[in-house]
Short mmCIF file of N, CA and C in Angstrom, two decimals:
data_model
loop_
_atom_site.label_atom_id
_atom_site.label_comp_id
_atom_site.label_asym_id
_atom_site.label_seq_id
_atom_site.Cartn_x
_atom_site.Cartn_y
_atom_site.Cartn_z
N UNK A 645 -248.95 -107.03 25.30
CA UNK A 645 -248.49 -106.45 26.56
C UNK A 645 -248.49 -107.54 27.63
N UNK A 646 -247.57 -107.82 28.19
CA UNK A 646 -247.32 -108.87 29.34
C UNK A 646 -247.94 -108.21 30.58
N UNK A 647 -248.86 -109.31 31.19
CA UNK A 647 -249.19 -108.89 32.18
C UNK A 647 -249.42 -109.88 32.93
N UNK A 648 -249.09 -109.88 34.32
CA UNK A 648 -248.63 -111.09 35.54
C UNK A 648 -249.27 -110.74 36.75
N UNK A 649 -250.54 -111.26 37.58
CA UNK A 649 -251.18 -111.30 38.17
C UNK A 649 -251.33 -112.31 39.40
N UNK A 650 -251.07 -112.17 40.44
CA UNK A 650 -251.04 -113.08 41.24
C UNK A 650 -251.97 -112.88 42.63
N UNK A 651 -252.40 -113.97 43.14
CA UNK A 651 -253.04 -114.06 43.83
C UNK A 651 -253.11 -115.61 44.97
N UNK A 652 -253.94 -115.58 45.97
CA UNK A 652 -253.86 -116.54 46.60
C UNK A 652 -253.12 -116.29 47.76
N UNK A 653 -252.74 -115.49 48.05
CA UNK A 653 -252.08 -114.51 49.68
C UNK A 653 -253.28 -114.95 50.53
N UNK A 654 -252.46 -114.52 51.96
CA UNK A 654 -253.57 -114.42 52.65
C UNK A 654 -252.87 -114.32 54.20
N UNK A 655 -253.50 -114.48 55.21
CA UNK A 655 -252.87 -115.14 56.87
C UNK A 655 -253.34 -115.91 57.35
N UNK A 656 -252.09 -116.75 57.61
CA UNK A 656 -252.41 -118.14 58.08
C UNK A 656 -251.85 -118.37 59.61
N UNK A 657 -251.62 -119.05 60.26
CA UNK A 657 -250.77 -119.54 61.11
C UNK A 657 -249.60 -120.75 61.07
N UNK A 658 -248.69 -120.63 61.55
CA UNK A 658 -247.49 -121.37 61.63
C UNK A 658 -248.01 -122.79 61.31
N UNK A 659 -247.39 -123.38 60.07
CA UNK A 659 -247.12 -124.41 60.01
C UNK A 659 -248.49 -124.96 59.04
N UNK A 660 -249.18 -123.81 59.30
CA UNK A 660 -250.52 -124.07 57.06
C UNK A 660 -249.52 -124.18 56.33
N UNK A 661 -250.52 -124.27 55.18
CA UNK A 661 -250.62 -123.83 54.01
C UNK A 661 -250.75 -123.56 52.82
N UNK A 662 -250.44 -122.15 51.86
CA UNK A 662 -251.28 -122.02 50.64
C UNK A 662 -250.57 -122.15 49.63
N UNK A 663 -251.33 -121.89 48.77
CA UNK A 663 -250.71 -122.35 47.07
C UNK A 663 -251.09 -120.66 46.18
N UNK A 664 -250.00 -120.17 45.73
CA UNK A 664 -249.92 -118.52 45.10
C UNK A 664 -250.74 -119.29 43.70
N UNK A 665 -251.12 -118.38 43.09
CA UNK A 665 -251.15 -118.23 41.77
C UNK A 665 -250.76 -117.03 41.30
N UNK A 666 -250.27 -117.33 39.39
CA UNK A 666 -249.93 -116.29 39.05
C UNK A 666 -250.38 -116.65 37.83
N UNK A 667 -251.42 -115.74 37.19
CA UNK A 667 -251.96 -115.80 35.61
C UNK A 667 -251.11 -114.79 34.96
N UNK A 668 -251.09 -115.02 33.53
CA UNK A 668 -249.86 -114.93 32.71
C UNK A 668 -250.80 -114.13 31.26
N UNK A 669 -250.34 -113.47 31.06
CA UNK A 669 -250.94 -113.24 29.50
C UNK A 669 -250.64 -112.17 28.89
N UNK A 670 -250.53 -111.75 27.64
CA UNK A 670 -249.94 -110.71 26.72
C UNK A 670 -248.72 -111.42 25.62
N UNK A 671 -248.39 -113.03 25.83
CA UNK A 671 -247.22 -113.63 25.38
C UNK A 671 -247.53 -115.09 25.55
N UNK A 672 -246.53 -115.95 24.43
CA UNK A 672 -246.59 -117.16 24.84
C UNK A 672 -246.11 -117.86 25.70
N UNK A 673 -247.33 -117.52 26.61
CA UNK A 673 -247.02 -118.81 28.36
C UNK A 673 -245.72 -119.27 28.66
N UNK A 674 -245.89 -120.16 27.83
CA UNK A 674 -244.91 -121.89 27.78
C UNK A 674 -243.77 -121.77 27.26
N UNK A 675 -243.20 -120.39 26.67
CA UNK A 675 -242.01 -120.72 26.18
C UNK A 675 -240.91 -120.34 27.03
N UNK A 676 -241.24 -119.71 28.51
CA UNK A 676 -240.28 -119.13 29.30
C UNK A 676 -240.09 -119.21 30.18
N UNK A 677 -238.90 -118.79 31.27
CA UNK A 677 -238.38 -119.33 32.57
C UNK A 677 -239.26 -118.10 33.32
N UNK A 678 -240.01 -118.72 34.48
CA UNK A 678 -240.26 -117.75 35.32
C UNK A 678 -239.84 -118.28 37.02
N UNK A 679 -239.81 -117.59 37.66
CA UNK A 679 -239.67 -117.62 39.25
C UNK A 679 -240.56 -116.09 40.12
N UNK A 680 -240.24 -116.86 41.37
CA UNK A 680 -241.03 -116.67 42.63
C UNK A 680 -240.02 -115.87 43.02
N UNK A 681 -240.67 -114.46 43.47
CA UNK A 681 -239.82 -114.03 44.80
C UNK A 681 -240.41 -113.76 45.58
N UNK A 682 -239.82 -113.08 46.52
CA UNK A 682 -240.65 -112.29 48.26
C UNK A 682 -239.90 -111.05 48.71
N UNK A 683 -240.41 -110.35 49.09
CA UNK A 683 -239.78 -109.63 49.68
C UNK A 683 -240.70 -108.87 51.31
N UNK A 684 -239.50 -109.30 52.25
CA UNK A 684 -240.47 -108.90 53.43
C UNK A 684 -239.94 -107.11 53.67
N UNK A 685 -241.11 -106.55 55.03
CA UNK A 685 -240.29 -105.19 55.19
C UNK A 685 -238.73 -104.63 55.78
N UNK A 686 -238.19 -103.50 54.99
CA UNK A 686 -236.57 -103.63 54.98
C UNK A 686 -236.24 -104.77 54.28
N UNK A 687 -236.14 -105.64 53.67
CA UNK A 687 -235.58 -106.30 53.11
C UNK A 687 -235.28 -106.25 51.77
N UNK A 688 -234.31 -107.15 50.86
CA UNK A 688 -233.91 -106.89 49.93
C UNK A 688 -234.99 -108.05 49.11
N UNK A 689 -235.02 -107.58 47.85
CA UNK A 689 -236.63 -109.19 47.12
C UNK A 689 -235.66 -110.04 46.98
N UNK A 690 -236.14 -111.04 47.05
CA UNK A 690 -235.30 -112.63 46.97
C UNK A 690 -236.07 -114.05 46.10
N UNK A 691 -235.32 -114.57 45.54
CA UNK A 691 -235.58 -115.81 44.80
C UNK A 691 -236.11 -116.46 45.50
N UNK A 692 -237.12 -117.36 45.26
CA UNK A 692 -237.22 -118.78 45.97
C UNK A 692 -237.41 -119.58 45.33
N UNK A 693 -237.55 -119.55 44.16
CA UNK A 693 -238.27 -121.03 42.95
C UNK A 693 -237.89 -120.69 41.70
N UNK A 694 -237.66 -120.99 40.94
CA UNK A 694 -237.55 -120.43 39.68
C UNK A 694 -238.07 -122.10 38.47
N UNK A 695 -238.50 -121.84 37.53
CA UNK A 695 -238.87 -122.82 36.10
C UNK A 695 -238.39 -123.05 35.20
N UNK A 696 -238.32 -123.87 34.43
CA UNK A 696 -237.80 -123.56 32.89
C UNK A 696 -239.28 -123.51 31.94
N UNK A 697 -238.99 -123.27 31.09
CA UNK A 697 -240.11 -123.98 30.11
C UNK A 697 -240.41 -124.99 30.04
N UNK A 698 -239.39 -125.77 30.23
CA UNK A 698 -239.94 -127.65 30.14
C UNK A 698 -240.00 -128.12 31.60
N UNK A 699 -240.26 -127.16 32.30
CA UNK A 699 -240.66 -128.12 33.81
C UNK A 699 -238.99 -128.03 34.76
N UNK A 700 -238.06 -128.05 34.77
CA UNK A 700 -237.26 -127.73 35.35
C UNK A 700 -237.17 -126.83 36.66
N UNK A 701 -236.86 -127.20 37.43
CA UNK A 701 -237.07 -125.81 39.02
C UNK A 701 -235.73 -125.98 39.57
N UNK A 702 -235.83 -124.93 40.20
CA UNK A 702 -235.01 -124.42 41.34
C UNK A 702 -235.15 -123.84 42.52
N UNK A 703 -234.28 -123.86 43.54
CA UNK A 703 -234.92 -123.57 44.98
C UNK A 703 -234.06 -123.08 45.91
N UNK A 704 -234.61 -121.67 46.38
CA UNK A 704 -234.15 -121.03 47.34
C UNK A 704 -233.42 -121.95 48.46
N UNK A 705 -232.17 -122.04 49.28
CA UNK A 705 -232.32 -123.32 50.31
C UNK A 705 -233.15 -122.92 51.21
N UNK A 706 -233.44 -121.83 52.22
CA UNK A 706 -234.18 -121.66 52.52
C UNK A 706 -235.74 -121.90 52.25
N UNK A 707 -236.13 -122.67 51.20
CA UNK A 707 -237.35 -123.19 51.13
C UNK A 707 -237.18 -124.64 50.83
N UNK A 708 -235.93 -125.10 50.04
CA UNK A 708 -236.10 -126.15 49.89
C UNK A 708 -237.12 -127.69 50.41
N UNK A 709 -237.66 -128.36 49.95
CA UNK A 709 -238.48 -129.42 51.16
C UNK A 709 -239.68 -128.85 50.93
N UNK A 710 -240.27 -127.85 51.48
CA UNK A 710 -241.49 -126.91 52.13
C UNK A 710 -242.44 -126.11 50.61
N UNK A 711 -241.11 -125.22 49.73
CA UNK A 711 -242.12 -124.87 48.51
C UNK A 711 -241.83 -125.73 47.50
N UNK A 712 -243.10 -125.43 46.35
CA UNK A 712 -242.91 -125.96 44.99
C UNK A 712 -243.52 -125.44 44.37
N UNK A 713 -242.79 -125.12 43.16
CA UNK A 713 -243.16 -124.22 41.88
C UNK A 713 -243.44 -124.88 40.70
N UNK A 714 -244.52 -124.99 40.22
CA UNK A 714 -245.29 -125.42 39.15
C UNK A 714 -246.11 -124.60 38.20
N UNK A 715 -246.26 -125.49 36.98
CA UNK A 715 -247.07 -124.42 35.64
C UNK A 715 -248.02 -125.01 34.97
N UNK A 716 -248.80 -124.78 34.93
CA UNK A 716 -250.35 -125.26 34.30
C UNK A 716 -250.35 -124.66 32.39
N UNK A 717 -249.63 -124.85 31.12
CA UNK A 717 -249.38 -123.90 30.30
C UNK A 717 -250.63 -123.63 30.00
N UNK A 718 -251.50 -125.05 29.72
CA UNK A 718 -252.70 -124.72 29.70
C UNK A 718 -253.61 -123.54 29.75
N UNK A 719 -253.68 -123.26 31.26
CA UNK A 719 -254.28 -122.35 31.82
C UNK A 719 -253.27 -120.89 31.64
N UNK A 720 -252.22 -121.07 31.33
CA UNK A 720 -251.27 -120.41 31.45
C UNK A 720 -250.81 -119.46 32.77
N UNK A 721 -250.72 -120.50 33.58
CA UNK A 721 -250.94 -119.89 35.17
C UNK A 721 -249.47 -120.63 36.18
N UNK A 722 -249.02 -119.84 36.41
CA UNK A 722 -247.59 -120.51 37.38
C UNK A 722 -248.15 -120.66 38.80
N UNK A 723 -247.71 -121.47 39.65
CA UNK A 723 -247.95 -122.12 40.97
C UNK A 723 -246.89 -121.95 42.04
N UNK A 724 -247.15 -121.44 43.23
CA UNK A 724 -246.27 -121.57 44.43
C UNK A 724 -246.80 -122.57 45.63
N UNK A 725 -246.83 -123.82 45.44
CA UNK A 725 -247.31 -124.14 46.60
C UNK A 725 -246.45 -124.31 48.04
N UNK A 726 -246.92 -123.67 49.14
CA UNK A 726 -246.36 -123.13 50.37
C UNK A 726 -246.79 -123.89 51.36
N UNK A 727 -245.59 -125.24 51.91
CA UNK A 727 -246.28 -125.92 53.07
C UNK A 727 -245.35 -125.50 54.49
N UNK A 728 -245.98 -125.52 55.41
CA UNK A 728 -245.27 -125.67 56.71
C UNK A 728 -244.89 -124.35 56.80
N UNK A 729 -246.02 -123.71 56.37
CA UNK A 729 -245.33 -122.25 56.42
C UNK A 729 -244.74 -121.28 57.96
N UNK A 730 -243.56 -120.91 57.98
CA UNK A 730 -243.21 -120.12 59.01
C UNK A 730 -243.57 -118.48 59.25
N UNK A 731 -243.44 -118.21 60.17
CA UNK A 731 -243.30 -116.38 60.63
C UNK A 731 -242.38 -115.73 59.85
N UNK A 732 -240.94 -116.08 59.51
CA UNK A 732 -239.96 -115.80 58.72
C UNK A 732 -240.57 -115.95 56.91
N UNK A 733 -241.69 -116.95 56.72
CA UNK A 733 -242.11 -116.30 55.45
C UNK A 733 -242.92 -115.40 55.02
N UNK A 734 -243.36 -114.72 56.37
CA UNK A 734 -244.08 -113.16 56.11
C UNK A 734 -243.53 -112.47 54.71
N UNK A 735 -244.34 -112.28 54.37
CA UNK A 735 -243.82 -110.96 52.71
C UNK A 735 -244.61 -111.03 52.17
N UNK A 736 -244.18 -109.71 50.46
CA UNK A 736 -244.79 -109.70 49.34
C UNK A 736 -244.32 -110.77 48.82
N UNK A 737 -245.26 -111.49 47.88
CA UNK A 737 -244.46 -112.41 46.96
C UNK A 737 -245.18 -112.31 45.52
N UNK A 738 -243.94 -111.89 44.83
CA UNK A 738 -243.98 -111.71 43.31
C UNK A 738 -243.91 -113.23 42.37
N UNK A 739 -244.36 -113.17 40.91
CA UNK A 739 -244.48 -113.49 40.08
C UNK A 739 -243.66 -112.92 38.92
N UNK A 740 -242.48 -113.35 38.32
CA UNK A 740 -241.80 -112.55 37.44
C UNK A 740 -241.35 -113.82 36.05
N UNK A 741 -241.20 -112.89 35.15
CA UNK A 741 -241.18 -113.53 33.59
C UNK A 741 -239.55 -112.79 33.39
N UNK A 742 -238.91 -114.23 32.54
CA UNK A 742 -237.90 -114.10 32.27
C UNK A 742 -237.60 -114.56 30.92
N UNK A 743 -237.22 -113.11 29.73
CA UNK A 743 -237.36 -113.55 28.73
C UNK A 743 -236.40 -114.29 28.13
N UNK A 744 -236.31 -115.67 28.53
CA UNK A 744 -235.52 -116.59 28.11
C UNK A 744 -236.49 -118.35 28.11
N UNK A 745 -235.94 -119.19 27.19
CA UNK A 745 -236.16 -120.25 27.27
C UNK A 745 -235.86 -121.04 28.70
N UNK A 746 -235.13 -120.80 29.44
CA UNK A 746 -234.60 -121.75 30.55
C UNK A 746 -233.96 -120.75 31.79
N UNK A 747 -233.93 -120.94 32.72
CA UNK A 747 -233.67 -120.30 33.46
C UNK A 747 -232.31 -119.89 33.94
N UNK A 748 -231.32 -120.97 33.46
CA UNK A 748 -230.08 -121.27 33.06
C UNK A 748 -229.14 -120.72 34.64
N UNK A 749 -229.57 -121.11 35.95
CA UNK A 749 -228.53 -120.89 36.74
C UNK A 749 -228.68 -119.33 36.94
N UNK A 750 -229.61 -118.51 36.64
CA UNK A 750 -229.76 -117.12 37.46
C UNK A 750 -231.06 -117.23 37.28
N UNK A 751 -232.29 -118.22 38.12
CA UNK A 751 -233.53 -118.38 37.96
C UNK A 751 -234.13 -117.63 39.25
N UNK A 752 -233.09 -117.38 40.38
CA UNK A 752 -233.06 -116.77 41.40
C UNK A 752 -232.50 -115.26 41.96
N UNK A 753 -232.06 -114.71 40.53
CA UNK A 753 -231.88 -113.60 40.60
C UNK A 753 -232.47 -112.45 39.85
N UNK A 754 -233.23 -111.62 40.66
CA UNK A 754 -234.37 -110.59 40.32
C UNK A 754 -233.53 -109.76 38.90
N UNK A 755 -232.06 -109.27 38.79
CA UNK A 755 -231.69 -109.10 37.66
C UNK A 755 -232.39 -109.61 36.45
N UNK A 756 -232.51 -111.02 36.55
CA UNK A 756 -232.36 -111.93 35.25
C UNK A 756 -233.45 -111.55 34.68
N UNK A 757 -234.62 -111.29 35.41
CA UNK A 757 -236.27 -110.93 34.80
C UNK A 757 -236.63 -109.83 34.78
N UNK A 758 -237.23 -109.67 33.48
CA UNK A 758 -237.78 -108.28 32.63
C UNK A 758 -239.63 -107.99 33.14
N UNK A 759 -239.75 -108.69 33.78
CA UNK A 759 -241.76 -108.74 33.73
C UNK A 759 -241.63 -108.95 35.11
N UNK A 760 -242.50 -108.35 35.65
CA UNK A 760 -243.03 -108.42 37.58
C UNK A 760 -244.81 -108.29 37.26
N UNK A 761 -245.30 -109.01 38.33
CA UNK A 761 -246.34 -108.60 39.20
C UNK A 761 -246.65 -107.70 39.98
N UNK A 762 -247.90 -107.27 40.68
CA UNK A 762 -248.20 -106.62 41.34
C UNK A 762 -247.62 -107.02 43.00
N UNK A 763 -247.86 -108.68 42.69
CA UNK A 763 -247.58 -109.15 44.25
C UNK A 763 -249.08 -109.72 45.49
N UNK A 764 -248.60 -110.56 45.73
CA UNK A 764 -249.84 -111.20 46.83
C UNK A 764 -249.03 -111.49 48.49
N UNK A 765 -249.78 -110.79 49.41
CA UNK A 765 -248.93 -110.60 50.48
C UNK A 765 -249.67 -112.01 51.53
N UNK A 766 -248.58 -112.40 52.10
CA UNK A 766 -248.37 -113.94 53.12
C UNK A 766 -248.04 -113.06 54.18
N UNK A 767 -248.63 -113.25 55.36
CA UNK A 767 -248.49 -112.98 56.38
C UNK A 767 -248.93 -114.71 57.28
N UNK A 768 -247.72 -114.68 57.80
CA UNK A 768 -247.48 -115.99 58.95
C UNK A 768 -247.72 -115.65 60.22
N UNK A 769 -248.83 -116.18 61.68
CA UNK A 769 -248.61 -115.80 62.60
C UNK A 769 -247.88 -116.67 63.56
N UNK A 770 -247.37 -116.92 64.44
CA UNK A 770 -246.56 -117.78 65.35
C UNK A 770 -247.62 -118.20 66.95
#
């Protein structure tokens, strides 16, 4: 049973910041594309990072520069690290598994992935 856990939320002020985690388990880690989303209130959830299996990423432009998405297979644990964080990145932010080898150019679209998290909420103050 896949199950995706994330943590490392919190509130910060303009211009911290933190690093998400997301532990992974029920499946083998390392063989699949996962990405980052968010979703703030009223809003629609949105991409910001996405992986391949072999280390490959992708990036919201809106984060470009500022996040980075990384994987420990090891530990079997995916990474959001969040710098310069703004007010505009207030949200939930998910952890999602995509059952594919590579992320292949829809690493940013909530369609593409079969597995979610619970979610760890970022609140930015200004």
């Amino acid at each position: 049973q896949v199950q995706l856990v994330e943590s490392g939320g919190g509130s910060v002020q303009a211009g911290g910041s933190l690093k998400l985690s997301c532990a992974a388990s029920g499946y083998t880690y390392n063989t699949y594309c996962m990405g980052w989303f968010r979703q703030a209130p009223g809003k629609e959830r949105e991409g910001v990072a996405a992986i391949d299996n072999d280390g490959g990423t992708s990036y919201a432009d809106s984060v470009k520069g500022r996040f980075t998405v990384s994987r420990d297979n090891a530990k079997n644990t995916l990474y959001l690290q969040i710098n310069t964080l703004k007010p505009e990145d207030t949200a939930m932010y998910y952890c999602a598994l995509r059952w594919r080898l590579k992320c292949a150019g829809v690493g940013l679209w909530k369609a593409a992935y079969s597995y979610w998290g619970q979610g760890t909420q970022v609140t930015v103050s200004s």
